[in-house]
Amino acid sequence: VLVSIICSQNYPLYIRSVPTENELKFHYTVHTSLDVVDEKISAMGKALVDQRELYLGLLYPTEDYKVYGYVTNSKVKFVMVVDSSNTALRDNEIRSMFRKLHNSYTDIMCNPFYNPGDRINSRAFDNMVNSMMVQVC
Amino acid sequence: MADEALFLLLHNEMVAGLYRAAEQGEGENGRCTTKLESMGFRVGQGLIERFTKDTARFKDELDIMKFICKDFWTTVFKKQIDNLRTNHQGIYVLQDNKFRLLTQISAGKQYLEHAPKYLAFTCGLIRGGLSNLGIKSIVTAEVSSMPACKFQVMIQKM
């Protein structure tokens, strides 16, 4: 399971995965999913005005990962990669996880010690992400 | 009701404090306005993140400006912008006929020369909010007769 936050200039502000091996592969997965995200945003301009952008549906044939995306109004993208073997994870749970991520991200933005565009170093944020990922695995 | 007064008084103190500090230092007037504006910028970024957390995605620039005029202004100043004009080429003029931060100062032409100091923070606020939404802009303000003022937003195409 991997959680990552990518800012509007498309570089990562935060990447965290629970089984910490294979991190490079996760980085790569997130990077490739960015293209799909951008495609969806540009397509959506003509269609509905929905904030949430769920279930990018990126499934690798060999390794079965599900990649979920979520974009805020400030063009910050949250990407989550989970094992397909974890079929217990429903749509609602993913949505609520993204909500929690968004709330914590908003809190970080309001932290005077945080400059927008820096890597996220907040301990509170780390704790929140840890507890969320533990719930999933 | 009390929280409105809190922000007004704090803002006035901020302006006064900055200018006092500048007088004791090198005394460069222009730098104070820049400092105020950059303060507003950072605050605007954080505020916008909070306010747009639950709103639907914005369709285009005009949508964003309307959001600033209605929701954003209402949350910060408890009223909406009275008039929004645009030339559809990247220039927007937001007119507020009774700007909260200026109502206590005067109701006409008195103290007109001091008005820009009190508008710098709000200019930064607008600029910060827009930049977090992905729009680079330059925001200026002008006052012809208190407490009405106009904010001019020039969108920079990248």
Tab-separated table of C-alpha atoms in Angstrom:
chain	number	residue	atom	x	y	z
A	1	VAL	CA	0.000	0.000	0.000
A	2	LEU	CA	1.348	3.373	-0.923
A	3	VAL	CA	0.172	6.911	-0.354
A	4	SER	CA	1.572	9.863	-2.221
A	5	ILE	CA	0.861	13.559	-2.597
A	6	ILE	CA	1.941	15.358	-5.728
A	7	CYS	CA	1.810	19.104	-6.055
A	8	SER	CA	0.613	21.146	-8.983
A	9	GLN	CA	4.075	21.304	-10.535
A	10	ASN	CA	4.045	17.492	-10.661
A	11	TYR	CA	6.760	16.715	-8.193
A	12	PRO	CA	6.021	14.651	-5.114
A	13	LEU	CA	5.523	16.295	-1.759
A	14	TYR	CA	5.125	13.086	0.116
A	15	ILE	CA	5.483	9.382	-0.637
A	16	ARG	CA	4.982	6.686	1.933
A	17	SER	CA	4.537	2.947	1.541
A	18	VAL	CA	3.942	0.303	4.140
A	19	PRO	CA	5.853	-2.695	2.847
A	20	THR	CA	8.963	-0.641	2.322
A	21	GLU	CA	10.622	-2.876	-0.211
A	22	ASN	CA	9.984	-2.174	-3.887
A	23	GLU	CA	9.753	1.530	-3.229
A	24	LEU	CA	11.259	2.378	-6.566
A	25	LYS	CA	8.577	0.446	-8.361
A	26	PHE	CA	5.934	2.365	-6.454
A	27	HIS	CA	7.535	5.660	-7.367
A	28	TYR	CA	7.403	4.629	-10.980
A	29	THR	CA	3.765	3.566	-10.713
A	30	VAL	CA	2.792	6.911	-9.252
A	31	HIS	CA	4.702	8.740	-11.943
A	32	THR	CA	2.946	6.923	-14.734
A	33	SER	CA	-0.445	7.395	-13.142
A	34	LEU	CA	0.063	11.166	-13.347
A	35	ASP	CA	-0.546	11.037	-17.070
A	36	VAL	CA	-3.864	9.330	-16.577
A	37	VAL	CA	-4.791	11.912	-13.963
A	38	ASP	CA	-4.053	14.791	-16.305
A	39	GLU	CA	-6.042	13.153	-19.047
A	40	LYS	CA	-9.028	12.835	-16.777
A	41	ILE	CA	-8.860	16.428	-15.624
A	42	SER	CA	-8.791	17.818	-19.127
A	43	ALA	CA	-11.601	15.553	-20.255
A	44	MET	CA	-13.727	16.516	-17.317
A	45	GLY	CA	-13.937	20.139	-18.287
A	46	LYS	CA	-16.656	19.288	-20.779
A	47	ALA	CA	-18.385	16.725	-18.656
A	48	LEU	CA	-19.531	16.903	-15.066
A	49	VAL	CA	-18.257	19.222	-12.383
A	50	ASP	CA	-17.286	16.618	-9.830
A	51	GLN	CA	-14.369	17.140	-7.529
A	52	ARG	CA	-13.573	13.585	-6.796
A	53	GLU	CA	-11.709	11.514	-9.267
A	54	LEU	CA	-11.766	7.944	-8.265
A	55	TYR	CA	-10.446	4.702	-9.475
A	56	LEU	CA	-8.031	5.327	-12.280
A	57	GLY	CA	-8.244	1.645	-12.942
A	58	LEU	CA	-4.532	1.189	-13.656
A	59	LEU	CA	-4.138	-2.530	-13.380
A	60	TYR	CA	-0.831	-4.112	-14.158
A	61	PRO	CA	-1.313	-7.528	-15.713
A	62	THR	CA	1.513	-9.159	-13.789
A	63	GLU	CA	1.174	-7.608	-10.451
A	64	ASP	CA	-2.382	-6.478	-9.926
A	65	TYR	CA	-2.328	-3.108	-8.291
A	66	LYS	CA	-5.240	-0.747	-8.117
A	67	VAL	CA	-4.334	2.903	-8.389
A	68	TYR	CA	-6.728	5.532	-7.098
A	69	GLY	CA	-6.476	9.224	-7.763
A	70	TYR	CA	-7.985	12.344	-6.212
A	71	VAL	CA	-7.405	15.934	-7.268
A	72	THR	CA	-8.134	19.011	-5.204
A	73	ASN	CA	-9.127	22.401	-6.518
A	74	SER	CA	-5.610	23.604	-5.967
A	75	LYS	CA	-4.322	21.002	-8.436
A	76	VAL	CA	-2.735	18.846	-5.765
A	77	LYS	CA	-3.015	15.168	-6.578
A	78	PHE	CA	-3.292	12.353	-4.093
A	79	VAL	CA	-2.405	8.929	-5.427
A	80	MET	CA	-2.970	5.668	-3.613
A	81	VAL	CA	-1.718	2.271	-4.712
A	82	VAL	CA	-3.211	-0.824	-3.104
A	83	ASP	CA	-2.891	-4.535	-3.679
A	84	SER	CA	-5.628	-6.051	-5.767
A	85	SER	CA	-5.593	-9.030	-3.458
A	86	ASN	CA	-7.106	-6.733	-0.875
A	87	THR	CA	-10.617	-6.932	-2.294
A	88	ALA	CA	-12.150	-6.020	1.036
A	89	LEU	CA	-11.453	-2.367	0.296
A	90	ARG	CA	-14.642	-0.748	-0.948
A	91	ASP	CA	-15.156	2.476	-2.822
A	92	ASN	CA	-16.455	4.246	0.266
A	93	GLU	CA	-13.403	3.397	2.262
A	94	ILE	CA	-11.115	4.750	-0.416
A	95	ARG	CA	-13.185	7.909	-0.551
A	96	SER	CA	-13.023	8.386	3.186
A	97	MET	CA	-9.275	7.833	3.109
A	98	PHE	CA	-8.899	10.537	0.526
A	99	ARG	CA	-11.081	12.827	2.620
A	100	LYS	CA	-8.824	12.295	5.588
A	101	LEU	CA	-5.786	12.950	3.454
A	102	HIS	CA	-7.308	16.140	2.153
A	103	ASN	CA	-8.183	17.346	5.632
A	104	SER	CA	-4.675	16.701	6.888
A	105	TYR	CA	-3.194	18.373	3.834
A	106	THR	CA	-5.315	21.459	4.508
A	107	ASP	CA	-4.034	21.511	8.058
A	108	ILE	CA	-0.467	21.372	6.827
A	109	MET	CA	-1.077	24.267	4.446
A	110	CYS	CA	-2.203	26.385	7.364
A	111	ASN	CA	0.892	25.567	9.360
A	112	PRO	CA	3.047	28.704	9.368
A	113	PHE	CA	6.212	26.628	9.396
A	114	TYR	CA	5.299	24.988	6.132
A	115	ASN	CA	6.181	26.645	2.839
A	116	PRO	CA	3.984	25.538	-0.020
A	117	GLY	CA	6.064	23.437	-2.366
A	118	ASP	CA	8.353	21.890	0.239
A	119	ARG	CA	8.428	18.239	1.129
A	120	ILE	CA	5.997	17.442	3.906
A	121	ASN	CA	7.855	16.758	7.130
A	122	SER	CA	5.088	16.999	9.673
A	123	ARG	CA	4.980	14.312	12.328
A	124	ALA	CA	1.241	14.669	12.822
A	125	PHE	CA	0.736	13.989	9.157
A	126	ASP	CA	3.002	10.925	9.298
A	127	ASN	CA	1.020	9.564	12.223
A	128	MET	CA	-2.259	10.058	10.441
A	129	VAL	CA	-0.998	8.303	7.314
A	130	ASN	CA	0.457	5.451	9.371
A	131	SER	CA	-2.798	4.846	11.200
A	132	MET	CA	-4.683	4.921	7.904
A	133	MET	CA	-2.370	2.435	6.227
A	134	VAL	CA	-2.415	0.097	9.207
A	135	GLN	CA	-6.175	0.022	8.882
A	136	VAL	CA	-5.895	-1.065	5.304
A	137	CYS	CA	-3.332	-3.824	5.567
B	1	MET	CA	-20.185	39.372	15.597
B	2	ALA	CA	-17.188	39.743	17.832
B	3	ASP	CA	-14.929	37.835	15.496
B	4	GLU	CA	-15.323	40.455	12.775
B	5	ALA	CA	-13.959	43.097	15.083
B	6	LEU	CA	-11.076	40.805	15.979
B	7	PHE	CA	-9.783	40.613	12.436
B	8	LEU	CA	-10.303	44.334	11.784
B	9	LEU	CA	-8.435	45.386	14.884
B	10	LEU	CA	-5.661	42.868	14.334
B	11	HIS	CA	-5.242	44.022	10.774
B	12	ASN	CA	-5.042	47.664	11.774
B	13	GLU	CA	-2.468	46.849	14.407
B	14	MET	CA	-0.470	44.850	11.886
B	15	VAL	CA	-0.303	47.813	9.526
B	16	ALA	CA	0.551	50.239	12.310
B	17	GLY	CA	3.151	47.892	13.783
B	18	LEU	CA	4.920	47.359	10.492
B	19	TYR	CA	5.163	51.050	9.778
B	20	ARG	CA	6.403	51.799	13.284
B	21	ALA	CA	9.116	49.179	12.924
B	22	ALA	CA	10.076	50.588	9.546
B	23	GLU	CA	10.434	54.079	10.957
B	24	GLN	CA	12.845	52.888	13.591
B	25	GLY	CA	14.822	50.932	11.024
B	26	GLU	CA	15.718	52.252	7.607
B	27	GLY	CA	12.279	53.691	7.046
B	28	GLU	CA	11.542	52.528	3.522
B	29	ASN	CA	7.889	52.940	2.889
B	30	GLY	CA	7.583	50.734	-0.157
B	31	ARG	CA	8.956	47.678	1.648
B	32	CYS	CA	6.136	47.747	4.193
B	33	THR	CA	3.531	47.427	1.509
B	34	THR	CA	5.441	44.493	0.043
B	35	LYS	CA	5.681	42.815	3.425
B	36	LEU	CA	1.964	43.224	4.008
B	37	GLU	CA	1.210	41.882	0.583
B	38	SER	CA	3.384	38.812	1.022
B	39	MET	CA	1.736	38.138	4.391
B	40	GLY	CA	-1.605	38.272	2.680
B	41	PHE	CA	-0.274	35.954	-0.018
B	42	ARG	CA	0.625	33.164	2.380
B	43	VAL	CA	-2.622	33.555	4.320
B	44	GLY	CA	-4.570	33.493	1.068
B	45	GLN	CA	-2.975	30.204	0.043
B	46	GLY	CA	-3.919	28.499	3.280
B	47	LEU	CA	-7.424	29.978	3.324
B	48	ILE	CA	-8.204	28.864	-0.193
B	49	GLU	CA	-7.112	25.333	0.599
B	50	ARG	CA	-9.599	25.265	3.451
B	51	PHE	CA	-12.454	26.847	1.582
B	52	THR	CA	-12.211	24.794	-1.581
B	53	LYS	CA	-12.009	21.547	0.306
B	54	ASP	CA	-15.654	20.771	-0.207
B	55	THR	CA	-16.637	22.747	-3.268
B	56	ALA	CA	-17.024	21.286	-6.712
B	57	ARG	CA	-14.287	21.706	-9.285
B	58	PHE	CA	-14.114	25.070	-11.030
B	59	LYS	CA	-14.945	25.051	-14.703
B	60	ASP	CA	-12.870	28.026	-15.766
B	61	GLU	CA	-11.287	31.287	-14.732
B	62	LEU	CA	-14.549	33.186	-14.554
B	63	ASP	CA	-15.901	30.524	-12.239
B	64	ILE	CA	-12.912	30.976	-9.969
B	65	MET	CA	-13.332	34.764	-9.909
B	66	LYS	CA	-16.999	34.377	-9.066
B	67	PHE	CA	-16.067	32.055	-6.232
B	68	ILE	CA	-13.636	34.654	-4.914
B	69	CYS	CA	-16.285	37.355	-5.119
B	70	LYS	CA	-19.007	35.405	-3.421
B	71	ASP	CA	-17.879	32.622	-1.096
B	72	PHE	CA	-14.382	33.789	-0.311
B	73	TRP	CA	-15.339	37.402	0.320
B	74	THR	CA	-18.344	36.363	2.383
B	75	THR	CA	-16.286	34.126	4.594
B	76	VAL	CA	-13.582	36.696	5.173
B	77	PHE	CA	-15.502	39.965	5.162
B	78	LYS	CA	-19.062	38.796	5.788
B	79	LYS	CA	-20.361	40.329	2.572
B	80	GLN	CA	-20.057	39.768	-1.158
B	81	ILE	CA	-18.279	41.833	-3.753
B	82	ASP	CA	-20.747	44.357	-5.113
B	83	ASN	CA	-19.588	44.420	-8.690
B	84	LEU	CA	-17.396	42.229	-10.860
B	85	ARG	CA	-16.357	43.471	-14.269
B	86	THR	CA	-14.143	41.850	-16.826
B	87	ASN	CA	-12.900	42.500	-20.304
B	88	HIS	CA	-12.687	38.757	-20.932
B	89	GLN	CA	-9.028	39.126	-21.700
B	90	GLY	CA	-7.657	38.495	-18.278
B	91	ILE	CA	-8.528	41.693	-16.419
B	92	TYR	CA	-11.101	41.616	-13.651
B	93	VAL	CA	-12.216	44.513	-11.513
B	94	LEU	CA	-13.811	43.709	-8.185
B	95	GLN	CA	-15.679	46.564	-6.636
B	96	ASP	CA	-16.632	46.677	-3.017
B	97	ASN	CA	-18.732	49.656	-2.038
B	98	LYS	CA	-18.326	49.261	1.656
B	99	PHE	CA	-15.001	47.602	2.269
B	100	ARG	CA	-14.940	46.261	5.802
B	101	LEU	CA	-11.375	47.227	6.530
B	102	LEU	CA	-11.979	50.839	5.513
B	103	THR	CA	-15.402	51.627	6.976
B	104	GLN	CA	-13.964	52.619	10.326
B	105	ILE	CA	-11.401	54.969	8.848
B	106	SER	CA	-13.528	57.502	7.076
B	107	ALA	CA	-16.599	57.993	4.909
B	108	GLY	CA	-15.311	60.238	2.196
B	109	LYS	CA	-12.035	61.751	1.173
B	110	GLN	CA	-10.382	62.143	4.559
B	111	TYR	CA	-7.268	60.004	5.115
B	112	LEU	CA	-7.357	58.946	1.463
B	113	GLU	CA	-3.575	58.889	1.209
B	114	HIS	CA	-3.338	56.285	3.974
B	115	ALA	CA	-5.826	53.920	2.403
B	116	PRO	CA	-3.368	51.907	0.243
B	117	LYS	CA	-1.600	50.613	3.354
B	118	TYR	CA	-4.788	48.980	4.494
B	119	LEU	CA	-5.477	47.437	1.147
B	120	ALA	CA	-2.094	45.746	0.658
B	121	PHE	CA	-2.906	42.759	2.833
B	122	THR	CA	-6.152	42.112	0.993
B	123	CYS	CA	-4.405	42.379	-2.367
B	124	GLY	CA	-2.014	39.700	-1.188
B	125	LEU	CA	-4.942	37.638	0.034
B	126	ILE	CA	-6.518	37.616	-3.409
B	127	ARG	CA	-3.201	36.935	-5.128
B	128	GLY	CA	-2.395	34.041	-2.773
B	129	GLY	CA	-5.801	32.490	-3.218
B	130	LEU	CA	-5.579	32.686	-6.992
B	131	SER	CA	-2.056	31.324	-7.087
B	132	ASN	CA	-3.066	28.290	-5.074
B	133	LEU	CA	-5.838	27.682	-7.594
B	134	GLY	CA	-3.297	27.763	-10.370
B	135	ILE	CA	-3.681	31.344	-11.618
B	136	LYS	CA	-0.755	33.732	-11.641
B	137	SER	CA	-1.930	37.282	-11.277
B	138	ILE	CA	-1.107	40.806	-10.225
B	139	VAL	CA	-3.560	42.456	-7.899
B	140	THR	CA	-3.719	46.180	-7.324
B	141	ALA	CA	-6.208	48.280	-5.454
B	142	GLU	CA	-7.445	51.810	-5.767
B	143	VAL	CA	-9.641	53.976	-3.635
B	144	SER	CA	-11.355	57.085	-4.891
B	145	SER	CA	-13.726	57.615	-2.037
B	146	MET	CA	-13.860	55.622	1.151
B	147	PRO	CA	-15.117	53.119	1.995
B	148	ALA	CA	-15.596	52.007	-1.600
B	149	CYS	CA	-12.595	50.451	-3.294
B	150	LYS	CA	-11.702	48.543	-6.418
B	151	PHE	CA	-9.368	45.603	-6.752
B	152	GLN	CA	-7.940	45.035	-10.169
B	153	VAL	CA	-6.756	41.530	-11.005
B	154	MET	CA	-4.519	41.059	-14.040
B	155	ILE	CA	-4.103	37.439	-15.003
B	156	GLN	CA	-0.650	36.557	-16.262
B	157	LYS	CA	-0.746	34.086	-19.055
B	158	MET	CA	2.223	31.765	-18.796
